[in-house]
CSV table of C-alpha atoms and ligand atoms in Angstrom, one decimal:
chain,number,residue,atom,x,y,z
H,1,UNK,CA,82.2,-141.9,79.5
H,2,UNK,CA,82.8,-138.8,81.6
H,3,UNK,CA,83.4,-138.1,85.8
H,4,UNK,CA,79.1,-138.0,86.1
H,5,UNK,CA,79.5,-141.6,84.7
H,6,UNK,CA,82.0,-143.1,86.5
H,7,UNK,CA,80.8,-141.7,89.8
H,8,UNK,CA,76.9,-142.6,89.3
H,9,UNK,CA,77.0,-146.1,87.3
H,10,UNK,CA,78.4,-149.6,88.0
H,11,UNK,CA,81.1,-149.5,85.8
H,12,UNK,CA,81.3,-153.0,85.5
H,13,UNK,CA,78.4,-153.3,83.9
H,14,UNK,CA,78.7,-151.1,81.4
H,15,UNK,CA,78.3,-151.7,78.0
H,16,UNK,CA,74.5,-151.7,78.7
H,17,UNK,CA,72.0,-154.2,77.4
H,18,UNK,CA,69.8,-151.9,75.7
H,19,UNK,CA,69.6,-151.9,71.9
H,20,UNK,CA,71.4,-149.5,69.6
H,21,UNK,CA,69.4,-146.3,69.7
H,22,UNK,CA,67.3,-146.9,72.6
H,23,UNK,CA,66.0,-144.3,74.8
H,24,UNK,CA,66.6,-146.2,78.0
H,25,UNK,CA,70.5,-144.6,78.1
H,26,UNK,CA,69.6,-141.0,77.5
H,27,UNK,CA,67.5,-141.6,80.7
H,28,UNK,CA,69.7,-143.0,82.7
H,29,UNK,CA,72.2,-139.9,81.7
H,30,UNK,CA,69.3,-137.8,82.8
H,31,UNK,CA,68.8,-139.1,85.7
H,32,UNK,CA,72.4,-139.7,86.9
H,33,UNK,CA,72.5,-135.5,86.1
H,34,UNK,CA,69.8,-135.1,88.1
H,35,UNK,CA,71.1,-136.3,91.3
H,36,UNK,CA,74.0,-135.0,90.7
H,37,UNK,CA,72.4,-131.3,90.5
H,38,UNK,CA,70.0,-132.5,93.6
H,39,UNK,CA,73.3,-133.3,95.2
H,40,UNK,CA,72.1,-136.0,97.2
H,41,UNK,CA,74.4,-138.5,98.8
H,42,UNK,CA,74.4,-142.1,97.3
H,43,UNK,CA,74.0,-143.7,99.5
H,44,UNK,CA,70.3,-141.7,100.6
H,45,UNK,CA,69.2,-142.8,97.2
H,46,UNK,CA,67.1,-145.5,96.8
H,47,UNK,CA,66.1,-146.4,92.8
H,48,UNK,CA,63.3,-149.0,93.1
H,49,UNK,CA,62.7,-150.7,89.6
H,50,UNK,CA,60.0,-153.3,88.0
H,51,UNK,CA,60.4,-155.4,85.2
H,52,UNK,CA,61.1,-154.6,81.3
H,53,UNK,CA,64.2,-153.1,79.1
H,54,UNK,CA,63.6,-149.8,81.6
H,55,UNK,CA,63.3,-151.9,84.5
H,56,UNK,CA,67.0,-153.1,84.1
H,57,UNK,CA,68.3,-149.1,84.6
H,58,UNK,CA,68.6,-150.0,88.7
H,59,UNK,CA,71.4,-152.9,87.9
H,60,UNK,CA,73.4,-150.2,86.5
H,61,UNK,CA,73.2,-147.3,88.5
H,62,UNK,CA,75.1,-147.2,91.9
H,63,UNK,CA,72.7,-146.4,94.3
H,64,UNK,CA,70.7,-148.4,96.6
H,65,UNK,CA,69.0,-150.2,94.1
H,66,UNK,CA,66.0,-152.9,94.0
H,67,UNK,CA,64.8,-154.8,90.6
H,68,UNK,CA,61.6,-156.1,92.0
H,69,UNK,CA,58.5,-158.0,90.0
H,70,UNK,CA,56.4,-156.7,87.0
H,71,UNK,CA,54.1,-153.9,88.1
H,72,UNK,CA,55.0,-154.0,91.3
H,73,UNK,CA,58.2,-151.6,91.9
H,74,UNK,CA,55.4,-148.4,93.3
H,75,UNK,CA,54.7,-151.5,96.4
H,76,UNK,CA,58.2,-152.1,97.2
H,77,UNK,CA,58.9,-148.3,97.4
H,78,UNK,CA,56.5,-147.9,99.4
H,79,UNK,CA,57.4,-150.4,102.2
H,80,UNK,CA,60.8,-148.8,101.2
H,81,UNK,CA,60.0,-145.1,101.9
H,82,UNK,CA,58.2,-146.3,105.4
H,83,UNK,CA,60.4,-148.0,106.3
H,84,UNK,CA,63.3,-145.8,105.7
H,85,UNK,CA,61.9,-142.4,105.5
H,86,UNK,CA,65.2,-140.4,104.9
H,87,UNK,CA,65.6,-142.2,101.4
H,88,UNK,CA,65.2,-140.4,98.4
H,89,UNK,CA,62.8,-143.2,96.7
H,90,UNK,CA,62.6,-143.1,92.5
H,91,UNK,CA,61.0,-145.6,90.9
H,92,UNK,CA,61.5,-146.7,87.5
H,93,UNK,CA,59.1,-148.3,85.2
H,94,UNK,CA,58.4,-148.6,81.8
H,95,UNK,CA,54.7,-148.2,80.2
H,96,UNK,CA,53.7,-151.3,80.4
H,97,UNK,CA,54.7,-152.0,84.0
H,98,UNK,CA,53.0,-148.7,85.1
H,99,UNK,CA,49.4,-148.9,83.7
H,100,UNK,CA,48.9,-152.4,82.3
H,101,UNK,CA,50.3,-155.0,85.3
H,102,UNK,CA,51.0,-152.2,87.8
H,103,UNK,CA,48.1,-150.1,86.9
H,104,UNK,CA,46.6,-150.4,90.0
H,105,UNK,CA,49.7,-149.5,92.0
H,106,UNK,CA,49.7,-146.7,90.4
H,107,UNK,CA,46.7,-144.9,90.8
H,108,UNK,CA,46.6,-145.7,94.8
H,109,UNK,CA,50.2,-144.3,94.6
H,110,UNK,CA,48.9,-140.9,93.6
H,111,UNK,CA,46.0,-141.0,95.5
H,112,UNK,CA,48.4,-141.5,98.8
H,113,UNK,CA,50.4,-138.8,98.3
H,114,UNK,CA,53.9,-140.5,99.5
H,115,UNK,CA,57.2,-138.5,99.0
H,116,UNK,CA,58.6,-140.5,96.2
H,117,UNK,CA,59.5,-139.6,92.9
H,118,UNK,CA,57.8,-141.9,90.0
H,119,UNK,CA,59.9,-141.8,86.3
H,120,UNK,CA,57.5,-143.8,83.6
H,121,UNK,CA,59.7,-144.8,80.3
H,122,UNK,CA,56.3,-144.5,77.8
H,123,UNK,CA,57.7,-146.4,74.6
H,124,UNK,CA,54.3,-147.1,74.0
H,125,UNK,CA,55.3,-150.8,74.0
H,126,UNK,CA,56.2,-154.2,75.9
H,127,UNK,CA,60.0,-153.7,74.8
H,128,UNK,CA,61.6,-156.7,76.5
H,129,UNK,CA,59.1,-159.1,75.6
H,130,UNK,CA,59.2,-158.5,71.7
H,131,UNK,CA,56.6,-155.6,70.9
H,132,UNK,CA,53.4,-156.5,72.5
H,133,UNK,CA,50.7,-153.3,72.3
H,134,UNK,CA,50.7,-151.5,75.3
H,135,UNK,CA,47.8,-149.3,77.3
H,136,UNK,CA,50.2,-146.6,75.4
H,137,UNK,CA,50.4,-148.0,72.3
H,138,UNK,CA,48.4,-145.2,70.2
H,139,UNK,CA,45.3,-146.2,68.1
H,140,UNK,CA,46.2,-148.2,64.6
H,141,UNK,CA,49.5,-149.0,65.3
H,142,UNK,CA,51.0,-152.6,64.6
H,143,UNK,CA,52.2,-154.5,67.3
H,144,UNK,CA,53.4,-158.3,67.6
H,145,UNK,CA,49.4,-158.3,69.3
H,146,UNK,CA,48.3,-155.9,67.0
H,147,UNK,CA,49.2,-157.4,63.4
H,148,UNK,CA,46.7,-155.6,61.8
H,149,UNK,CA,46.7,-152.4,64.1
H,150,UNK,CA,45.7,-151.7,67.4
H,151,UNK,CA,41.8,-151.2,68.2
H,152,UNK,CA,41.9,-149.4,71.7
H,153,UNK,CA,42.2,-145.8,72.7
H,154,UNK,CA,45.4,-144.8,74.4
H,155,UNK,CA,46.0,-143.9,77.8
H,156,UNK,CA,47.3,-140.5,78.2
H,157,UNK,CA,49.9,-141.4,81.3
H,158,UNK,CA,50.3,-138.0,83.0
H,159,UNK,CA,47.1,-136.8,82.6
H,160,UNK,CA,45.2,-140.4,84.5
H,161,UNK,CA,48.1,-139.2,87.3
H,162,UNK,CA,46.6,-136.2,87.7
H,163,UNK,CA,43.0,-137.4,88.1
H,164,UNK,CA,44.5,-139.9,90.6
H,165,UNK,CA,45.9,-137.5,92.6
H,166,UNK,CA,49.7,-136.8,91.8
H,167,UNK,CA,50.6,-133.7,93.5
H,168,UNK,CA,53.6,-133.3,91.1
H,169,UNK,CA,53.1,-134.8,87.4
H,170,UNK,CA,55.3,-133.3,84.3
H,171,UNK,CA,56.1,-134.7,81.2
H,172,UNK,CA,59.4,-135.1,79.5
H,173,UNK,CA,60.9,-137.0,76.6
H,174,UNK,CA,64.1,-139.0,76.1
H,175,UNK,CA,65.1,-136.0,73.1
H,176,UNK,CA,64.3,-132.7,75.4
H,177,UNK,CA,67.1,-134.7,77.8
H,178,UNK,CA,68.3,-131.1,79.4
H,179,UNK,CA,64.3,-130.3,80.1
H,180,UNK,CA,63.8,-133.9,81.4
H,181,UNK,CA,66.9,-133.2,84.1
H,182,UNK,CA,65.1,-130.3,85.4
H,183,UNK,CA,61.3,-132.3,85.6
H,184,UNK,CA,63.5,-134.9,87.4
H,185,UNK,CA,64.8,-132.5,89.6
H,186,UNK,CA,61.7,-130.4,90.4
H,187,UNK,CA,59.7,-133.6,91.0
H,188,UNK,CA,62.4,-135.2,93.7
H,189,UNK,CA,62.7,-131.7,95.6
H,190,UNK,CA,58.5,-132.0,95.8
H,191,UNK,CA,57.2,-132.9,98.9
H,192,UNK,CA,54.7,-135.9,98.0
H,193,UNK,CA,53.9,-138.4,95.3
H,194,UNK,CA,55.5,-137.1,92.0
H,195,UNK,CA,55.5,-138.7,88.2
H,196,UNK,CA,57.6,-137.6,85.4
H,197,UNK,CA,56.5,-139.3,82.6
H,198,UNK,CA,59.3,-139.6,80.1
H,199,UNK,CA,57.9,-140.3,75.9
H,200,UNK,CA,60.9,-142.3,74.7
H,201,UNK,CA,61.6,-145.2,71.9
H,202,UNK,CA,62.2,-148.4,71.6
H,203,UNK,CA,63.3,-148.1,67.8
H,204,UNK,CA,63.5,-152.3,67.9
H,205,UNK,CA,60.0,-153.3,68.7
H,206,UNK,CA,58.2,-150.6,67.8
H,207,UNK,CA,60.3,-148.0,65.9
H,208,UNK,CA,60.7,-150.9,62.9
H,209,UNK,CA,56.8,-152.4,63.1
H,210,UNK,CA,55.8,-148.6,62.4
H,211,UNK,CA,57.7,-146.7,59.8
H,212,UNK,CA,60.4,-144.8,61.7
H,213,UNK,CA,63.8,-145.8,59.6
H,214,UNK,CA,66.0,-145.2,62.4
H,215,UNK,CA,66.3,-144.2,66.3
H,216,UNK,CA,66.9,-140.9,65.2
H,217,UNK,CA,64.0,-140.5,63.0
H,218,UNK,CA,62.2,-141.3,66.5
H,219,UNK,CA,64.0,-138.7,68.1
H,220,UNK,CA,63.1,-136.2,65.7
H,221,UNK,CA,59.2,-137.3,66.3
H,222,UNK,CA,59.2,-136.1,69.9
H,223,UNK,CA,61.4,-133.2,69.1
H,224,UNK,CA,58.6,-132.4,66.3
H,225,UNK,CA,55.3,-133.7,68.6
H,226,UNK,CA,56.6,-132.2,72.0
H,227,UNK,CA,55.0,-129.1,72.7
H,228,UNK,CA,55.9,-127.1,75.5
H,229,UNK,CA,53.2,-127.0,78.0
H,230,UNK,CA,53.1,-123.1,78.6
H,231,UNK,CA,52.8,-123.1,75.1
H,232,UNK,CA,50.0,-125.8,74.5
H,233,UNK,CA,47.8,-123.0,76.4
H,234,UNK,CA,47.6,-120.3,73.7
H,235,UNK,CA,47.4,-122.6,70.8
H,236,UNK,CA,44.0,-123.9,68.9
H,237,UNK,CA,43.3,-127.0,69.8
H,238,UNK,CA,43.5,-128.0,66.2
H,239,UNK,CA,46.7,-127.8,66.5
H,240,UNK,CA,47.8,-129.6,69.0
H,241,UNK,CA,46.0,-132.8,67.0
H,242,UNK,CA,48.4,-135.8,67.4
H,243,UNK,CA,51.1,-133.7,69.6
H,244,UNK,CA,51.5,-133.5,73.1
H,245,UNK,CA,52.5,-131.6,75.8
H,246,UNK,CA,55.9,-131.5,77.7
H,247,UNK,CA,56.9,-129.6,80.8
H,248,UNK,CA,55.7,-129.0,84.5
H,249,UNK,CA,52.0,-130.0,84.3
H,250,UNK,CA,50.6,-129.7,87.7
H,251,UNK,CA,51.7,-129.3,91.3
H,252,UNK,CA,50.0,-129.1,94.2
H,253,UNK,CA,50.8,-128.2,97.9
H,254,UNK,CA,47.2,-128.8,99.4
H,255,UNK,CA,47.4,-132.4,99.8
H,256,UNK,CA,49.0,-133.6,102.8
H,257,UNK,CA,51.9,-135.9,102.3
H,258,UNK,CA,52.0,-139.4,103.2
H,259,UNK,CA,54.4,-139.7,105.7
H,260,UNK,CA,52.9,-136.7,108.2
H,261,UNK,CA,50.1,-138.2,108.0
H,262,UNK,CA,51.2,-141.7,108.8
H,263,UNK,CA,53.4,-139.9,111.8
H,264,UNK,CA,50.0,-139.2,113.7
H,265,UNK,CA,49.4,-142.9,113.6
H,266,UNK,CA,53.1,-143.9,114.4
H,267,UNK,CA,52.3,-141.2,117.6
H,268,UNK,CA,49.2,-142.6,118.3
H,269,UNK,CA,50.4,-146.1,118.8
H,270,UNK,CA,53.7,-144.9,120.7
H,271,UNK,CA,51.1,-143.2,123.5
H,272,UNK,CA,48.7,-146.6,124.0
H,273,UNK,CA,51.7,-148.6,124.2
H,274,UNK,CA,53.4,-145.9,127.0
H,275,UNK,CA,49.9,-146.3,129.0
U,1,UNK,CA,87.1,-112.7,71.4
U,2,UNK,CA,88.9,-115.7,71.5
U,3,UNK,CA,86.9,-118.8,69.5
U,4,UNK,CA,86.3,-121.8,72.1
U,5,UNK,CA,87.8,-125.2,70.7
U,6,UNK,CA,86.7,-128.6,72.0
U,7,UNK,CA,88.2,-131.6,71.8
U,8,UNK,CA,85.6,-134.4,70.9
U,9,UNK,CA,86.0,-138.3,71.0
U,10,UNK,CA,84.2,-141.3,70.6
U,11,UNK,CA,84.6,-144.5,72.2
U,12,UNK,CA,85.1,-147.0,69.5
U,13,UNK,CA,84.6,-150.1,71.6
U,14,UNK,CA,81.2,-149.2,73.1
U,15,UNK,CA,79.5,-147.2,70.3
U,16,UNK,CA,76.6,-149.2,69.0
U,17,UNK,CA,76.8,-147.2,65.5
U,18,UNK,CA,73.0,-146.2,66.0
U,19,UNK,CA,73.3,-142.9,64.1
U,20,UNK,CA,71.9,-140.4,66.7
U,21,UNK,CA,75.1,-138.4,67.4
U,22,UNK,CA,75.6,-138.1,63.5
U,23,UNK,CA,71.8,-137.0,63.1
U,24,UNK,CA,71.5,-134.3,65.6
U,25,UNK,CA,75.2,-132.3,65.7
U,26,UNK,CA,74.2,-129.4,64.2
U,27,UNK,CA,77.6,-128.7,63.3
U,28,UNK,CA,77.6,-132.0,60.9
U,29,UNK,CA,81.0,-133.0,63.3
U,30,UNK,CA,80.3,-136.5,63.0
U,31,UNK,CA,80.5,-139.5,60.0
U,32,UNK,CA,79.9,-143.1,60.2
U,33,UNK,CA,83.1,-145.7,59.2
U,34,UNK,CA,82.7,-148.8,57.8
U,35,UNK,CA,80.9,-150.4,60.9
U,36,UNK,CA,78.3,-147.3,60.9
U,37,UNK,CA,80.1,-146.3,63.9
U,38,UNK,CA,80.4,-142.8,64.7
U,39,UNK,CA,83.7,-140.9,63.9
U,40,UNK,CA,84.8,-137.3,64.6
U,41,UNK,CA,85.6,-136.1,61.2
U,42,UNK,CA,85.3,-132.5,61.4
U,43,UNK,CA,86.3,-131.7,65.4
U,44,UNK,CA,87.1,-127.9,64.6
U,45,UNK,CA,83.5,-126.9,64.1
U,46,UNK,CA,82.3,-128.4,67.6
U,47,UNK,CA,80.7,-125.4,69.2
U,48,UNK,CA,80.4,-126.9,72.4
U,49,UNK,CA,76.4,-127.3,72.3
U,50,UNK,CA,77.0,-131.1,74.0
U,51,UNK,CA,74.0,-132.5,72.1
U,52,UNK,CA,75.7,-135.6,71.0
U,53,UNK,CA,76.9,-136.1,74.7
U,54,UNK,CA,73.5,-136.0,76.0
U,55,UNK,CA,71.9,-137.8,72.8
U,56,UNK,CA,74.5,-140.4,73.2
U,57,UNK,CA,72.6,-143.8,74.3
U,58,UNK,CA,75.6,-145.1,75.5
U,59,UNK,CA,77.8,-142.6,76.7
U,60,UNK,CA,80.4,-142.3,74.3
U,61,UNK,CA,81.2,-138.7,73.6
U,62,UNK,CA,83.1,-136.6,75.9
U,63,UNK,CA,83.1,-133.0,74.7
U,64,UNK,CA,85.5,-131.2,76.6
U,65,UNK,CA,87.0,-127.7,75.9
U,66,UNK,CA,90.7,-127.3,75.2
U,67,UNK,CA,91.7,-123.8,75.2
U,68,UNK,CA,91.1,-120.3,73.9
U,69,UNK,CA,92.5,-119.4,71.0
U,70,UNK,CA,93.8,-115.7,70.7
U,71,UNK,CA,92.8,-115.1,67.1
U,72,UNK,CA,89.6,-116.3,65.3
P,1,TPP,C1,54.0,-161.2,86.4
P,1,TPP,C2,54.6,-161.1,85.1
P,1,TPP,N1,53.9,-161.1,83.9
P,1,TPP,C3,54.5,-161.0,82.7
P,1,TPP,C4,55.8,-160.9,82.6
P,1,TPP,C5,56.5,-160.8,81.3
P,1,TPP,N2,56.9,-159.4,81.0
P,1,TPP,C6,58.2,-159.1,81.2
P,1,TPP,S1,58.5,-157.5,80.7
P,1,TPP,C7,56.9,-157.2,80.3
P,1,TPP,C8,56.5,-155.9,79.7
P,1,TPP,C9,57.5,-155.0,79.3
P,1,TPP,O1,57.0,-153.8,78.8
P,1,TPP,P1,57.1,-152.4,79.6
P,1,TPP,O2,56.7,-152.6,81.0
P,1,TPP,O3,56.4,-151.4,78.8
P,1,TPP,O4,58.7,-152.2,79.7
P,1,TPP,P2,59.8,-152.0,78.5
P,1,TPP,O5,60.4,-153.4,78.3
P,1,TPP,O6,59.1,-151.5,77.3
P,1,TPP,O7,60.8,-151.1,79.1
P,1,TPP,C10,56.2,-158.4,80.4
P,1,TPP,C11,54.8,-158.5,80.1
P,1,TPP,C12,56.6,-160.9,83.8
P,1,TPP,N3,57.9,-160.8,83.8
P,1,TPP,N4,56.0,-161.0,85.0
P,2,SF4,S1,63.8,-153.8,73.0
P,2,SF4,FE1,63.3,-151.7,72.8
P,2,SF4,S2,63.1,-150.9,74.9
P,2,SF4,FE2,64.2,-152.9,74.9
P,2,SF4,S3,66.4,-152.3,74.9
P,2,SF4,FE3,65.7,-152.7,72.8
P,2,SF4,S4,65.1,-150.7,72.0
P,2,SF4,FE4,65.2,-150.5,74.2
P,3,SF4,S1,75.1,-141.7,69.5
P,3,SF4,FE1,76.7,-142.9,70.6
P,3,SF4,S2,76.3,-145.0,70.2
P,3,SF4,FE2,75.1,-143.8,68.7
P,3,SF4,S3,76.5,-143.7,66.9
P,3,SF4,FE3,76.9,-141.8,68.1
P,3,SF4,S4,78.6,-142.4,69.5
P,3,SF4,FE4,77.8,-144.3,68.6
């Protein structure tokens, strides 16, 4: 472990939890980098987390940190950044969490517009509960659900942020770890609602069910179906079949944040109580 | 030009021998012992890339650069 480590994590913790190989860690390291760059104070961080293998991240770091209920973490934060408006809110969840149980949460998160900075860990899995399919899981896969392969389409994570009204979404993976500091950073210094949506692995639960050998076979699969986004944009769509993109995918400044808005309401009841 | 050197360890007690390090130097610095835990075998060709530091699930590696040779 290096200074970055010992400064950012709860020491005592550490060994992690989180299986040989997993993707969780290189996250975390990601993360813990990216504050470190943001330079933000500790203790103006606030790391809001659900429930799942990702979800444990916020008993490790050493920030203000909440483990909340499944699906729930965007709510907390919420109440959270309200609350407490000079926090730095991220919130941690894994696929599942996001858009299955916490779906909803989601969407009305983007469509809000509060300052908060969203990191999804897409292993395209349940991890922690032993490999149920996810609304990730991609088409024909095998899951503990799925013995036979999964029947439903995919959700495509960043892009349903988009339509929901994200004013930052990117899209990063647990291999591009350098290119996922720099989303992290970009989306925390964004004034609104902002996802990073990270592909990683679970090589346990769904790495073994579906071919891949090892974690870094998995590894090599995002470095291999990663395309950068600036990229994607002069290829033919042929090829792009199967891969996806990674990078900055939208911003937006039109949108009125959250907060400002919420202000002229704070203001408003100030004045009727004052008359 | 002087030829950076880095010194390269792994953490024995908390390496979870899951390969990655060993997969992606591309300088091949790494091999597994008899636990399939990683082991700096070849430290002398570490080019300071920090790959296996930020590949490293569980923090392990430290690459850190030791001095500047005059020759080489
Ligand atoms: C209300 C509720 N429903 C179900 C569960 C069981 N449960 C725990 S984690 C989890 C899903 C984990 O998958 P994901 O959110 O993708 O996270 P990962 O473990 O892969 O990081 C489920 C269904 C729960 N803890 N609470
Ligand atoms: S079950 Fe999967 S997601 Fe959970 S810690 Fe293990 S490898 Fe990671
Ligand atoms: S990447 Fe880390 S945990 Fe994995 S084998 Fe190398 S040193 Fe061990």
């Amino acid at each position: 472990m290096g200074e970055i480590h010992e400064k950012y994590l709860r020491m005592d913790k550490m060994p992690h939890i989180w299986c040989a190989g997993c993707g969780n860690g290189i996250i975390m390291g990601a993360f813990i980098t990216a504050i470190d760059r943001l330079g933000y104070d500790k203790d103006e961080v606030a790391a809001v987390s659900g429930i799942g293998c990702s979800g444990r991240i916020t008993g490790y770091m050493d920030f203000n940190t909440i483990h909340t209920t499944h699906g729930r973490a965007l709510a907390f934060a919420t109440g959270i950044k309200l609350a407490k408006p000079r926090l730095k809110v991220f919130v941690f969840m894994g696929d599942g969490d996001a858009v299955a149980i916490g779906g909803n949460h989601l969407i009305h998160a983007c469509r809000r517009n509060l300052d908060m900075t969203a990191v999804i860990f897409n292993n395209h899995i349940y991890g922690m509960t032993g490999g149920q399919f996810s609304p990730t899981t991609f088409k024909n896969k095998n899951a503990t659900t799925a013995p036979y392969g999964t029947t439903d389409p995919d959700f495509d994570i960043a892009q349903l942020c988009i339509g929901a009204g994200a004013t930052y979404v990117a899209r990063g993976t647990s291999y591009h770890a350098r290119l996922l500091t720099d989303l992290i950073v970009k989306g925390a210094e964004h004034p609104g609602f902002s996802v990073i949506e990270v592909i990683t692995h679970c090589p346990v639960n769904f790495g073994r069910r579906n071919n891949f050998e090892s974690p870094a076979q998995m590894l090599l699969w995002q470095k291999e179906h990663g395309v950068a986004a600036r990229k994607a944009k002069t290829m033919p769509l042929e090829d792009m079949e199967g891969k996806f993109t990674i990078g900055e995918l939208y911003r937006s400044t039109e949108i009125p944040e959250y907060l400002e808005e919420y202000g002229r309401v704070i203001q408003a009841a100030n004045e009727e109580k004052k008359s | 030009m002087g030829k950076k050197r880095f010194n390269v360890t792994v953490d024995r007690t908390i390496c979870k021998a899951c390969g990655i390090c060993v997969a992606f130097c591309p300088m091949s610095v790494f091999t597994t012992d008899h636990d399939d835990k990683a082991v700096v075998s070849v430290p002398e060709r570490c080019t300071g890339c920090r790959q296996c530091e930020l590949l490293c699930p569980d923090f392990c590696i430290t690459v850190v650069q030791v001095e500047e040779a005059a020759d080489g």
